[in-house]
Coordinates of C-alpha atoms in Angstrom, one line a residue:
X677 CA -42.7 -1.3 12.3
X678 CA -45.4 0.1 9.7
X679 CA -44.5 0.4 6.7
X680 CA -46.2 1.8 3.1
X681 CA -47.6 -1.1 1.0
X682 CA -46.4 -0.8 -2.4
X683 CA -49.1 -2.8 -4.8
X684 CA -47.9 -2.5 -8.1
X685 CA -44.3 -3.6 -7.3
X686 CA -41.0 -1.5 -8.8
X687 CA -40.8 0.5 -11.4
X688 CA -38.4 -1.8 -13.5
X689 CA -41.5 -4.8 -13.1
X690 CA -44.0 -2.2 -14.7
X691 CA -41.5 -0.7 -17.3
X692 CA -40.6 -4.6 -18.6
X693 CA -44.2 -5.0 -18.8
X694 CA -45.8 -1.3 -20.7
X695 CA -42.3 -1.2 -22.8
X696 CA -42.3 2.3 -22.0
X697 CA -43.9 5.1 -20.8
X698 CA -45.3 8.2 -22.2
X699 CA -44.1 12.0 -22.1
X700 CA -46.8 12.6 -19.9
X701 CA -46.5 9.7 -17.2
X702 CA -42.8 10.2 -17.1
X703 CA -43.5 14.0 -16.0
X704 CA -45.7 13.0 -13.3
X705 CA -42.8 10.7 -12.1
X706 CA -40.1 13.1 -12.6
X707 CA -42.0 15.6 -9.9
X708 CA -42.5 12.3 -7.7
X709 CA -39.1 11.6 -7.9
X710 CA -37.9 15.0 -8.0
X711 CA -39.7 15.4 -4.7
X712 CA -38.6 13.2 -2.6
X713 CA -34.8 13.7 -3.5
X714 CA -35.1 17.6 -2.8
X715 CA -36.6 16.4 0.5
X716 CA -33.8 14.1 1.6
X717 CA -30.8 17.0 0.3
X718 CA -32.3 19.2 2.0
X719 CA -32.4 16.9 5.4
X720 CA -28.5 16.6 4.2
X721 CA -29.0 13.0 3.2
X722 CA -27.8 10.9 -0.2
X723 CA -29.7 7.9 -1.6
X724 CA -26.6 7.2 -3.6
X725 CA -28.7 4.0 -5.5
X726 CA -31.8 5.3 -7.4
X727 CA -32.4 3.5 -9.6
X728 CA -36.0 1.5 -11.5
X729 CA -35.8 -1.6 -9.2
X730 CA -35.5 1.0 -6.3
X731 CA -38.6 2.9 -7.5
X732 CA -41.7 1.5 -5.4
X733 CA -45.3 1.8 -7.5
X734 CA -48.7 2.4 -5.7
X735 CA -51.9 2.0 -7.2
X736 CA -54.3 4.9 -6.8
X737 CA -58.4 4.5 -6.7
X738 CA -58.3 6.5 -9.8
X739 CA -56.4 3.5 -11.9
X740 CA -53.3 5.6 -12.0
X741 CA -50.5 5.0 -10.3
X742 CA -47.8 7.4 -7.8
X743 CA -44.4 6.0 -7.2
X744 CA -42.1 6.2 -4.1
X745 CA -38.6 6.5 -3.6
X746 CA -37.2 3.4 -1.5
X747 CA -34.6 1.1 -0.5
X748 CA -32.3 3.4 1.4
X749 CA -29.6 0.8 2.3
X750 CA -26.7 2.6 0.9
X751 CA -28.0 6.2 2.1
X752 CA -25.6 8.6 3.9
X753 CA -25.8 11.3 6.0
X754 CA -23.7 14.2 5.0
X755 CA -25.7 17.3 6.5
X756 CA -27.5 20.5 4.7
X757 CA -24.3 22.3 4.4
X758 CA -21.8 19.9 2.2
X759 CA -23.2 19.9 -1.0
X760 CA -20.2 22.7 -1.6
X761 CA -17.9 19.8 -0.2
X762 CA -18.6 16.4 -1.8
X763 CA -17.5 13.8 0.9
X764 CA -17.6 10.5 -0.9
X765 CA -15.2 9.1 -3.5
X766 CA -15.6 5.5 -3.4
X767 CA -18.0 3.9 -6.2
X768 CA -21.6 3.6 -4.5
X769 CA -24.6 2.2 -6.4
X770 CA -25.6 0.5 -9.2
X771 CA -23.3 1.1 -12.7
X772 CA -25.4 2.4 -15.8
X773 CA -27.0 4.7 -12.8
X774 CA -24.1 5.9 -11.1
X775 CA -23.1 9.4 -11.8
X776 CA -19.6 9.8 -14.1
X777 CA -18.1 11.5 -11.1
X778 CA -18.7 8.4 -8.9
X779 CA -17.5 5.8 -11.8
X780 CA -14.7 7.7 -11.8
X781 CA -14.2 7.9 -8.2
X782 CA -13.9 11.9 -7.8
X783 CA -15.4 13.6 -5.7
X784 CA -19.2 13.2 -5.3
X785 CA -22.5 15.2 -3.4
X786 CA -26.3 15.0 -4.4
X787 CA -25.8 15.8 -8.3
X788 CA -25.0 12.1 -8.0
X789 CA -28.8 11.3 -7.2
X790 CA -30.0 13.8 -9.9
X791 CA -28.4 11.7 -12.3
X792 CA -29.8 8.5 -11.8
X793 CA -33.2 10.2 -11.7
X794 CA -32.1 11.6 -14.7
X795 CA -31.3 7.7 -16.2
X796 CA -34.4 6.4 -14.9
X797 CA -36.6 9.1 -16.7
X798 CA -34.7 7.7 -20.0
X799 CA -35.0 4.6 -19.5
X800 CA -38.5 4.5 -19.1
X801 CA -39.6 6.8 -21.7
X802 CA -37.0 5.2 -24.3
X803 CA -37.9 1.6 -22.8
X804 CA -34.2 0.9 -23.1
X805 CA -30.7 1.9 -21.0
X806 CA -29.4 4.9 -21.8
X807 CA -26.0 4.7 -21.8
X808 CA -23.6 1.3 -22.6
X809 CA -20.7 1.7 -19.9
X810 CA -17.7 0.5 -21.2
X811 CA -15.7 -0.3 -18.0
X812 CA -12.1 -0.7 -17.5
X813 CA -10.6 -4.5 -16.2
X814 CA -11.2 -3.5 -12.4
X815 CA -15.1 -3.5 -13.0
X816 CA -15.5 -0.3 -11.9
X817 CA -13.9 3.0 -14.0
X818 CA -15.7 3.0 -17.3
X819 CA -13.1 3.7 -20.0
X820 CA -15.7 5.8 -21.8
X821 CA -19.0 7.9 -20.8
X822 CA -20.5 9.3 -23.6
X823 CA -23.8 11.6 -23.3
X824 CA -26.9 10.1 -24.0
X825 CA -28.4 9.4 -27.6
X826 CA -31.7 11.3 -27.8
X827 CA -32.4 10.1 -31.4
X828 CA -34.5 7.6 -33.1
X829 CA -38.2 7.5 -33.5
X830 CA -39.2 6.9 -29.7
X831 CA -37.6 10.6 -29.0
X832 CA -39.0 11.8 -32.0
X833 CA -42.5 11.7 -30.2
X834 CA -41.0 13.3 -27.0
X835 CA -41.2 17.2 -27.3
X836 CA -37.8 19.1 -26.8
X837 CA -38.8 20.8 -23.4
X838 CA -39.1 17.2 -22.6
X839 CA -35.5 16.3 -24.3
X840 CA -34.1 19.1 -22.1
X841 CA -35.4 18.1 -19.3
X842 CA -33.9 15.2 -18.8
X843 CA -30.8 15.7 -21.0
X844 CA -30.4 18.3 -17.7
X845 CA -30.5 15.8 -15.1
X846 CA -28.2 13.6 -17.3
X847 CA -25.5 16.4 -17.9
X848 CA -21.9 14.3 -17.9
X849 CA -20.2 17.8 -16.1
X850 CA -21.9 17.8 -12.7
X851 CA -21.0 21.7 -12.9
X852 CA -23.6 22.3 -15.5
X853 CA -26.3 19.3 -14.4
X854 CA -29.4 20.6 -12.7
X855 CA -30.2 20.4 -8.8
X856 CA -33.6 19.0 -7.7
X857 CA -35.6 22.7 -7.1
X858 CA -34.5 23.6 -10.4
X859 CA -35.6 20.6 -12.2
X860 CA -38.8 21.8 -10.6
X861 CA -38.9 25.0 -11.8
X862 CA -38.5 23.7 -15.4
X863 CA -40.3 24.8 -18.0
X864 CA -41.4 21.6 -19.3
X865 CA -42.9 20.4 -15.5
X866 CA -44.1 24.0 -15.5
X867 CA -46.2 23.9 -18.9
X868 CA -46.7 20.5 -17.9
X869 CA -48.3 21.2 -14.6
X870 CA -50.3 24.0 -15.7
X871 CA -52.5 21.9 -18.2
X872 CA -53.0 19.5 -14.6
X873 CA -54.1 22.7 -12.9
X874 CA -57.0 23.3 -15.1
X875 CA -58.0 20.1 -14.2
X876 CA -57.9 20.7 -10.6
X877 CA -55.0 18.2 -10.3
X878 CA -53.4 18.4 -6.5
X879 CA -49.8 17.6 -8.0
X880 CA -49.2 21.5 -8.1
X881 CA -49.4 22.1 -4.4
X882 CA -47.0 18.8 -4.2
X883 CA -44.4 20.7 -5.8
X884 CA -44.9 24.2 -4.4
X885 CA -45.1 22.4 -1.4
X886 CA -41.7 20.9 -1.8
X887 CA -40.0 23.8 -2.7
X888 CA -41.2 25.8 0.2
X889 CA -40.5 23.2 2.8
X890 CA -36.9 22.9 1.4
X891 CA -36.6 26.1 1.6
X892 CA -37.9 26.6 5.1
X893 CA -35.1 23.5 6.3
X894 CA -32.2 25.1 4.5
X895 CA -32.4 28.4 6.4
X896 CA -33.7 27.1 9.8
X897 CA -30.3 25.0 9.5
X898 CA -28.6 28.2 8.4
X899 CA -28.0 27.2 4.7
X900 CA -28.2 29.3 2.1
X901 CA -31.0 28.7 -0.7
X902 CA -31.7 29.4 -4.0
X903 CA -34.1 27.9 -6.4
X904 CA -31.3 26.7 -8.7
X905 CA -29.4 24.9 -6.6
X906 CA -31.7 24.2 -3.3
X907 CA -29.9 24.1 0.0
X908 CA -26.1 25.9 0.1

């Protein structure tokens, strides 16, 4: 088997070592990350354990760095259709990423990998966890899930597109947290994106390639789509 070489290890390894990341390298992850997950929904798969340490980094000739999504040992297949129908229940992943819905053991679907995108985008631009998860004796149910603390001076530096951005992905009610196409269609990654453009960067056609293809997948499958909420 060939696999991708990953040279600049996880993303947890090169957050402990920067302290955290700027506004503008957590936007270029975000679309990475963003990426791959509305690739996988729309092949009706969940990662179900994003998360920093699962968050490969590659080097690029430029200096920079592109990160991959990886470690796919707890992925299920669910199919295109059943994001209207959450199928799991059981706690899966790794808790102080894990969704409120799976802590809680309701009902979960792909909002569930949203969210720890959503977590890993704080933690790396705050260069701390974003949320202390009390949990009850089983080890499992926290007792309390409060929404994330976007204060302090760190955030004070962040703009509030940027606040908003992620605040979206880490919404508590899964009802109102945003799905990966419109997380791509967000104004901060838009205004972001169109600054890259006039420097000729190829990270626009990524995402306008992403949407498109997930939107070619969800109706070949017979899915609904729409740019809100991906494939239906």
């Amino acid at each position: 088997m060939i696999f991708q070489w990953a040279k600049g290890g996880d993303l947890f390894d090169k957050c402990c070592k920067v302290g955290r990341f700027s506004e503008e390298q957590a936007l270029m992850i975000a679309v990475e990350l963003l990426c791959a997950a509305l690739y996988i929904h729309c092949k009706g798969i969940l990662h179900r354990d994003i998360k920093l340490e699962n968050i490969l980094v590659n080097k690029t000739p430029s200096g920079g760095f592109s990160v991959t999504l990886a470690d796919f040992g707890l992925a299920k297949e669910v199919g295109i259709r059943h994001n209207k129908k959450p199928l799991y229940h059981s706690p899966c992943g790794t808790p102080g990423y894990m969704a409120p819905e799976v802590m809680n053991q309701l009902a979960y679907h792909k909002a569930a990998d949203i969210f720890a995108i959503g977590v890993s985008l704080y933690t790396i631009v705050a260069g701390k966890p974003s949320f202390d998860v009390k949990r009850d004796v089983d080890g499992c149910r926290p007792s309390k899930y409060k929404t994330a603390s976007f204060t302090g001076e760190v955030w004070g530096n962040v703009s509030q597109d940027g606040k908003d951005f992620i605040q979206g992905l880490m919404e508590v009610d899964v009802k109102k947290r945003m799905g990966a196409s419109e997380a791509l269609s967000h104004k901060w990654l838009r205004d972001g994106l169109a600054l890259r453009a006039c420097l000729r960067d190829p990270v626009n056609k990524k995402v306008e390639h992403a949407l498109q293809t997930s939107k070619q997948m969800a109706l070949a499958a017979g899915a609904e789509w729409s740019p809100a909420l991906g494939a239906v």
